[in-house]
């Protein structure tokens, strides 16, 4: 692994203020960040329906797109998965009615399942959203409609972290979604280093947000060392760095 005093930690946030914030956070924690954006946004130009009883936004990107489009929630109860999405909604001038204690799709379903029978729920998100929200609300008796606000694709030129991993120069990785796992391994494939990266990362610390990301990582052959105790990047970064310092 890296011989530098500061652990090298790969981070795969979108190439905007989120990768900048993630890099700054890791530096402040004493790590050497390796920013390698694995997600690029392609808007669909669709907007959420306006006749729902509940509207669910799942990301800052989704909030920015609906705000730019001038979308209004009307009388709907506005739900955000996690504080980052809630903050983005408030900054855009929306009121936030529901944020689950557990910042996950299943956490939101658990929060609302007793009150949504017979209601209409609009879920506005990317094309890679998990089925947990849709199926959970439908099982609770709601009528659910999904609007895809944007597609998530792998940016051209991504993958320098995969080469570093294959060379044994990464101490840790922070995966924030199933798609970041898939795109990291696609980038490794494109560079011809997937097998070497997977083998070398057995000695690195792999941190993930949420059970779906963990499941994807395990299915793809990555050993997962920790699932963040809270579904925020800051918690993931802190706990991954702590694990890297303690075990590597």
PDB file of C-alpha atoms in Angstrom, residues 52-147:
ATOM      1  CA  UNK A  52     -49.401  13.976  -6.010  1.00  0.00           C
ATOM      2  CA  UNK A  53     -50.051  13.909  -2.284  1.00  0.00           C
ATOM      3  CA  UNK A  54     -46.381  13.248  -1.556  1.00  0.00           C
ATOM      4  CA  UNK A  55     -43.306  14.145  -3.610  1.00  0.00           C
ATOM      5  CA  UNK A  56     -39.994  12.440  -2.897  1.00  0.00           C
ATOM      6  CA  UNK A  57     -36.668  13.987  -3.934  1.00  0.00           C
ATOM      7  CA  UNK A  58     -33.598  11.824  -3.431  1.00  0.00           C
ATOM      8  CA  UNK A  59     -30.632  14.011  -4.387  1.00  0.00           C
ATOM      9  CA  UNK A  60     -29.246  17.518  -4.589  1.00  0.00           C
ATOM     10  CA  UNK A  61     -28.954  17.122  -8.365  1.00  0.00           C
ATOM     11  CA  UNK A  62     -32.654  16.340  -8.660  1.00  0.00           C
ATOM     12  CA  UNK A  63     -33.543  19.364  -6.557  1.00  0.00           C
ATOM     13  CA  UNK A  64     -31.419  21.664  -8.714  1.00  0.00           C
ATOM     14  CA  UNK A  65     -33.057  20.368 -11.886  1.00  0.00           C
ATOM     15  CA  UNK A  66     -36.632  20.808 -10.660  1.00  0.00           C
ATOM     16  CA  UNK A  67     -35.814  24.237  -9.263  1.00  0.00           C
ATOM     17  CA  UNK A  68     -34.253  25.350 -12.553  1.00  0.00           C
ATOM     18  CA  UNK A  69     -37.399  24.141 -14.338  1.00  0.00           C
ATOM     19  CA  UNK A  70     -39.584  26.226 -12.043  1.00  0.00           C
ATOM     20  CA  UNK A  71     -41.452  23.200 -10.692  1.00  0.00           C
ATOM     21  CA  UNK A  72     -43.864  23.799  -7.797  1.00  0.00           C
ATOM     22  CA  UNK A  73     -45.013  21.076  -5.389  1.00  0.00           C
ATOM     23  CA  UNK A  74     -48.423  22.622  -4.796  1.00  0.00           C
ATOM     24  CA  UNK A  75     -50.051  21.125  -1.710  1.00  0.00           C
ATOM     25  CA  UNK A  76     -47.923  17.978  -1.767  1.00  0.00           C
ATOM     26  CA  UNK A  77     -45.948  16.826   1.262  1.00  0.00           C
ATOM     27  CA  UNK A  78     -42.302  17.246   0.250  1.00  0.00           C
ATOM     28  CA  UNK A  79     -39.979  14.446   1.361  1.00  0.00           C
ATOM     29  CA  UNK A  80     -36.178  14.383   1.219  1.00  0.00           C
ATOM     30  CA  UNK A  81     -33.928  11.390   1.742  1.00  0.00           C
ATOM     31  CA  UNK A  82     -31.159  12.780   3.879  1.00  0.00           C
ATOM     32  CA  UNK A  83     -29.976  16.195   5.032  1.00  0.00           C
ATOM     33  CA  UNK A  84     -28.077  17.131   1.869  1.00  0.00           C
ATOM     34  CA  UNK A  85     -31.215  16.850  -0.231  1.00  0.00           C
ATOM     35  CA  UNK A  86     -33.245  18.659   2.423  1.00  0.00           C
ATOM     36  CA  UNK A  87     -30.698  21.506   2.551  1.00  0.00           C
ATOM     37  CA  UNK A  88     -30.765  21.801  -1.244  1.00  0.00           C
ATOM     38  CA  UNK A  89     -34.566  22.006  -1.193  1.00  0.00           C
ATOM     39  CA  UNK A  90     -34.551  24.757   1.420  1.00  0.00           C
ATOM     40  CA  UNK A  91     -31.835  26.679  -0.434  1.00  0.00           C
ATOM     41  CA  UNK A  92     -34.010  26.523  -3.552  1.00  0.00           C
ATOM     42  CA  UNK A  93     -36.961  27.954  -1.645  1.00  0.00           C
ATOM     43  CA  UNK A  94     -38.955  24.774  -1.022  1.00  0.00           C
ATOM     44  CA  UNK A  95     -40.386  23.698   2.310  1.00  0.00           C
ATOM     45  CA  UNK A  96     -39.308  20.277   3.512  1.00  0.00           C
ATOM     46  CA  UNK A  97     -41.964  18.314   5.365  1.00  0.00           C
ATOM     47  CA  UNK A  98     -40.349  14.906   5.921  1.00  0.00           C
ATOM     48  CA  UNK A  99     -36.764  13.710   6.397  1.00  0.00           C
ATOM     49  CA  UNK A 100     -36.496  10.155   7.747  1.00  0.00           C
ATOM     50  CA  UNK A 101     -34.313   9.416  10.762  1.00  0.00           C
ATOM     51  CA  UNK A 102     -32.540   6.778   8.676  1.00  0.00           C
ATOM     52  CA  UNK A 103     -31.303   8.489   5.499  1.00  0.00           C
ATOM     53  CA  UNK A 104     -32.217   5.679   3.109  1.00  0.00           C
ATOM     54  CA  UNK A 105     -35.062   4.620   0.850  1.00  0.00           C
ATOM     55  CA  UNK A 106     -36.157   1.997   3.360  1.00  0.00           C
ATOM     56  CA  UNK A 107     -35.965   4.619   6.107  1.00  0.00           C
ATOM     57  CA  UNK A 108     -38.391   6.875   4.247  1.00  0.00           C
ATOM     58  CA  UNK A 109     -40.747   3.992   3.533  1.00  0.00           C
ATOM     59  CA  UNK A 110     -40.724   3.073   7.226  1.00  0.00           C
ATOM     60  CA  UNK A 111     -41.481   6.687   8.172  1.00  0.00           C
ATOM     61  CA  UNK A 112     -44.476   7.010   5.848  1.00  0.00           C
ATOM     62  CA  UNK A 113     -45.889   3.515   5.479  1.00  0.00           C
ATOM     63  CA  UNK A 114     -48.645   3.970   8.064  1.00  0.00           C
ATOM     64  CA  UNK A 115     -50.063   7.086   6.389  1.00  0.00           C
ATOM     65  CA  UNK A 116     -49.828   6.594   2.612  1.00  0.00           C
ATOM     66  CA  UNK A 117     -52.509   3.997   1.927  1.00  0.00           C
ATOM     67  CA  UNK A 118     -54.599   5.294  -0.980  1.00  0.00           C
ATOM     68  CA  UNK A 119     -52.414   8.344  -1.606  1.00  0.00           C
ATOM     69  CA  UNK A 120     -50.474   9.343  -4.716  1.00  0.00           C
ATOM     70  CA  UNK A 121     -46.704   9.466  -4.382  1.00  0.00           C
ATOM     71  CA  UNK A 122     -44.394  11.029  -6.942  1.00  0.00           C
ATOM     72  CA  UNK A 123     -40.759   9.843  -6.824  1.00  0.00           C
ATOM     73  CA  UNK A 124     -38.418  12.132  -8.777  1.00  0.00           C
ATOM     74  CA  UNK A 125     -34.832  10.931  -9.172  1.00  0.00           C
ATOM     75  CA  UNK A 126     -32.149   9.501 -11.435  1.00  0.00           C
ATOM     76  CA  UNK A 127     -32.511   6.528 -13.752  1.00  0.00           C
ATOM     77  CA  UNK A 128     -30.593   4.348 -11.290  1.00  0.00           C
ATOM     78  CA  UNK A 129     -32.876   4.621  -8.268  1.00  0.00           C
ATOM     79  CA  UNK A 130     -33.439   1.487  -6.240  1.00  0.00           C
ATOM     80  CA  UNK A 131     -36.765  -0.353  -6.326  1.00  0.00           C
ATOM     81  CA  UNK A 132     -37.031  -0.121  -2.529  1.00  0.00           C
ATOM     82  CA  UNK A 133     -38.972   3.151  -2.637  1.00  0.00           C
ATOM     83  CA  UNK A 134     -41.416   2.115  -5.343  1.00  0.00           C
ATOM     84  CA  UNK A 135     -42.113  -1.351  -3.998  1.00  0.00           C
ATOM     85  CA  UNK A 136     -42.225  -0.200  -0.376  1.00  0.00           C
ATOM     86  CA  UNK A 137     -44.822   2.497  -1.038  1.00  0.00           C
ATOM     87  CA  UNK A 138     -46.876   0.211  -3.271  1.00  0.00           C
ATOM     88  CA  UNK A 139     -46.886  -2.448  -0.549  1.00  0.00           C
ATOM     89  CA  UNK A 140     -48.166   0.250   1.827  1.00  0.00           C
ATOM     90  CA  UNK A 141     -51.124   0.846  -0.500  1.00  0.00           C
ATOM     91  CA  UNK A 142     -49.978   3.974  -2.319  1.00  0.00           C
ATOM     92  CA  UNK A 143     -50.211   4.764  -6.020  1.00  0.00           C
ATOM     93  CA  UNK A 144     -46.636   5.453  -7.057  1.00  0.00           C
ATOM     94  CA  UNK A 145     -45.336   7.292 -10.114  1.00  0.00           C
ATOM     95  CA  UNK A 146     -41.648   7.735 -10.941  1.00  0.00           C
ATOM     96  CA  UNK A 147     -40.210  10.614 -12.952  1.00  0.00           C
TER      97      UNK A 147
END
